[in-house]
């Protein structure tokens, strides 16, 4: 009972000088929480003493936890360029600075300054994308999952969509083609077998309820061996002959030819556009290397119908998205791919990576056992499934710690590496030059504790 009586009073407690300059209502709220907790612990005998200093510390800790940003910078040393868990694609600082004015001022997002009246939100981005891809029109939505949903809902509600069994994919989290299709109101007609689908399978399934022939990028797996799939080119032709829509959910989609011979497996959006498709959609933040968005390109008459669907209002994108995307597409048009970090990382030579690895190795040679390793990595993010690209990593061992401990110690310092062949690796495919100083500091800290 004595202990209960010695619990400080809230109004007195919050006068502690350690709370000076902090937000009083928040301090009051956390104080009430901490004191209530203390009261309960005294009553159930799990506490037999406390100090005021200790209580103040607890309140300050709760306060800091709330005030400090929860979303923070990490160093991606995994080697996976399009890492969905680490935010997928980065935006170059210069690009970000260019679009700052749009976010911080009024602008012509939906205003035509020449005519002095309402303009079109998507007109700005159409200009650059249509120039790059030679398409008739463009629509941008929140992400590619929204694009798929909007397209199915607009054209295939209560109608049939023909898809190959080999392409009914689940792409991490909550995107499964059959489920998305059901929720959009479309009826899925599966054709072919898991490993093989022929053109005649689609042909035989077409009837007067068919609205669309859809192709889906397999994204996170590939079917090897005794397998075949129908090329989109052939689906476009079949769709035209039968007066239905052809649509390819490309998943990642990229706007320039990929290095390391990857283009033979993954043709660019531009290549598909040359076949004159009805509709294509792809992500803005996978291999395109821009912001989260779903990009729909194709025939004007179909894009016009998508724009009339009420759903678009729920899926529409903000000015910041459109402004960054416009800048990134312009960089691609101008051939300035170094302004797009995802592409810059993808196109870096192993010699450049090795140079950065050497810089780090030299800086930590006296505190860590290091070895430069030529190895392979994946692009990630549901792009180029089962294909690898060359990379250079530095294996790092400090104080004889095991690889798992190394991984954890670096992770606790916001540096995410990977383990390969029982070694802890920092992969230079994704480490930015500016990150090296921070990695050196972390290594020193680990060796000092
Ligand atoms: C990644 C992916 C999606 C989802 O795209 P988000 O931009 O992440 O919404 C849809 N379809 C395929 C084939 C994909 O690879």
XYZ file of C-alpha atoms in Angstrom, residues 104-302:
199
model
C 4.672 22.086 -53.320
C 2.654 24.419 -55.554
C -0.617 24.589 -57.448
C -0.226 23.239 -60.953
C -1.969 22.380 -64.219
C -2.757 18.774 -63.267
C -6.311 19.135 -64.609
C -6.178 22.586 -66.120
C -5.598 23.627 -69.723
C -3.776 26.963 -69.541
C -4.204 27.649 -73.281
C -7.989 27.306 -73.138
C -8.456 28.514 -69.580
C -10.610 25.552 -68.653
C -10.562 22.070 -67.252
C -7.828 19.853 -68.669
C -7.060 16.145 -68.625
C -5.048 14.591 -65.779
C -3.470 11.963 -68.042
C -2.613 14.267 -70.979
C 0.827 15.189 -69.592
C 2.020 11.608 -69.334
C 0.353 10.480 -72.599
C 2.503 12.890 -74.547
C 5.798 11.293 -73.491
C 4.693 7.653 -73.304
C 2.984 7.726 -76.715
C 6.113 9.262 -78.213
C 8.264 6.531 -76.696
C 6.008 3.573 -77.463
C 4.053 4.708 -80.495
C 0.775 3.809 -78.804
C -2.538 5.572 -79.381
C -3.237 6.381 -75.743
C -2.197 5.756 -72.130
C -3.842 5.494 -68.737
C -2.068 5.437 -65.374
C -3.567 3.796 -62.273
C -2.363 3.059 -58.754
C -0.394 -0.096 -59.615
C -0.431 -2.920 -62.139
C -2.804 -4.969 -59.987
C -5.333 -2.120 -60.350
C -4.701 -2.054 -64.089
C -5.581 -5.748 -64.399
C -8.698 -5.285 -62.288
C -9.886 -2.200 -64.162
C -9.390 -3.823 -67.561
C -11.225 -7.013 -66.612
C -14.030 -5.115 -64.913
C -14.487 -2.776 -67.873
C -14.455 -5.301 -70.693
C -15.196 -8.696 -69.220
C -17.805 -8.260 -66.474
C -20.301 -11.120 -66.906
C -18.323 -12.232 -69.944
C -15.602 -14.775 -70.563
C -11.840 -14.319 -70.554
C -9.655 -17.063 -71.978
C -6.338 -17.680 -70.183
C -3.770 -20.483 -70.411
C -3.612 -22.839 -67.412
C 0.136 -22.299 -67.355
C -0.378 -18.587 -66.621
C -2.798 -18.654 -63.668
C -0.137 -17.261 -61.387
C 0.008 -16.042 -57.823
C 2.365 -13.110 -57.410
C 3.366 -12.713 -53.753
C 0.926 -11.368 -51.186
C -2.600 -11.166 -52.467
C -2.571 -11.213 -56.232
C -3.838 -14.441 -57.762
C -5.063 -14.279 -61.320
C -8.148 -16.520 -60.830
C -9.228 -14.593 -57.696
C -8.680 -11.166 -59.238
C -10.697 -12.286 -62.203
C -13.600 -13.504 -60.083
C -13.674 -10.301 -58.031
C -13.686 -8.181 -61.194
C -16.838 -9.966 -62.354
C -15.163 -11.763 -65.253
C -15.547 -15.470 -65.896
C -12.275 -17.311 -66.282
C -12.047 -19.895 -69.038
C -8.879 -21.948 -68.507
C -7.403 -23.598 -71.548
C -4.498 -25.941 -72.237
C -2.494 -27.937 -69.736
C -0.050 -26.656 -67.111
C 2.969 -27.228 -69.331
C 1.490 -26.802 -72.806
C -1.072 -24.540 -74.363
C -1.652 -24.374 -78.119
C -3.316 -21.751 -80.273
C -6.110 -24.210 -81.054
C -6.936 -24.387 -77.324
C -7.812 -20.692 -77.367
C -9.536 -21.046 -80.731
C -11.801 -23.844 -79.508
C -12.820 -21.886 -76.397
C -13.989 -18.774 -78.246
C -17.766 -18.313 -78.323
C -20.227 -15.410 -78.332
C -19.664 -14.712 -74.616
C -15.900 -14.308 -75.070
C -14.696 -10.760 -74.520
C -10.959 -11.192 -74.234
C -7.909 -13.352 -74.836
C -5.564 -12.614 -71.957
C -1.911 -13.450 -71.519
C -0.233 -13.190 -68.099
C 3.489 -12.930 -67.480
C 4.601 -15.846 -65.294
C 6.739 -13.450 -63.223
C 8.021 -15.700 -60.450
C 8.422 -19.079 -62.099
C 9.177 -20.615 -65.463
C 8.157 -23.854 -67.091
C 11.140 -25.635 -68.598
C 11.426 -28.898 -70.523
C 8.402 -30.319 -72.368
C 6.458 -27.084 -72.594
C 5.044 -24.559 -74.992
C 3.014 -21.421 -74.792
C 1.303 -19.279 -77.376
C 3.108 -16.069 -78.206
C 1.202 -12.841 -77.664
C 1.663 -12.058 -81.364
C -0.473 -15.067 -82.278
C -3.112 -14.186 -79.678
C -3.383 -10.684 -81.137
C -4.019 -12.168 -84.575
C -6.599 -14.648 -83.271
C -8.371 -11.936 -81.283
C -8.620 -9.707 -84.361
C -10.050 -12.535 -86.459
C -12.728 -13.117 -83.848
C -13.420 -9.506 -82.993
C -12.457 -9.826 -79.310
C -9.888 -7.905 -77.244
C -6.320 -9.120 -76.707
C -4.615 -8.104 -73.476
C -1.213 -8.904 -72.007
C -0.547 -8.359 -68.290
C 3.210 -7.986 -68.722
C 3.925 -7.698 -64.999
C 7.218 -5.866 -64.917
C 7.515 -4.619 -68.454
C 10.532 -2.572 -69.449
C 11.068 0.148 -71.979
C 14.608 -0.500 -73.194
C 16.438 -3.662 -74.248
C 17.868 -5.607 -71.302
C 21.551 -6.556 -70.994
C 23.068 -10.048 -70.498
C 20.969 -11.561 -73.278
C 17.853 -11.264 -71.104
C 15.973 -9.688 -73.978
C 15.637 -13.037 -75.661
C 13.401 -14.150 -72.763
C 11.909 -10.780 -71.972
C 11.161 -8.572 -74.948
C 10.527 -4.900 -74.174
C 7.104 -3.233 -74.245
C 8.204 -1.535 -77.457
C 8.642 -4.922 -79.183
C 5.107 -5.947 -78.243
C 3.713 -2.579 -79.343
C 4.964 -3.283 -82.840
C 2.431 -6.115 -83.033
C -0.412 -3.630 -82.644
C -2.116 -5.069 -79.519
C -5.451 -3.903 -78.070
C -4.124 -3.447 -74.515
C -0.958 -3.991 -72.487
C -0.325 -3.213 -68.832
C 2.789 -3.185 -66.642
C 4.196 -1.815 -63.372
C 5.808 1.577 -62.977
C 8.239 0.491 -60.258
C 9.606 -2.827 -61.457
C 12.053 -2.811 -64.380
C 10.782 0.508 -65.669
C 12.435 1.919 -62.542
C 9.984 4.643 -61.591
C 7.216 5.109 -59.009
C 4.466 2.690 -58.011
C 1.931 2.836 -60.832
C 0.077 0.678 -63.313
C 0.611 1.739 -66.898
C -1.996 0.796 -69.468
C -1.198 1.396 -73.136
C -3.074 0.523 -76.282
C -5.899 1.518 -78.592
C -7.639 4.824 -78.036
C -11.162 3.343 -78.160
C -10.359 0.896 -75.335
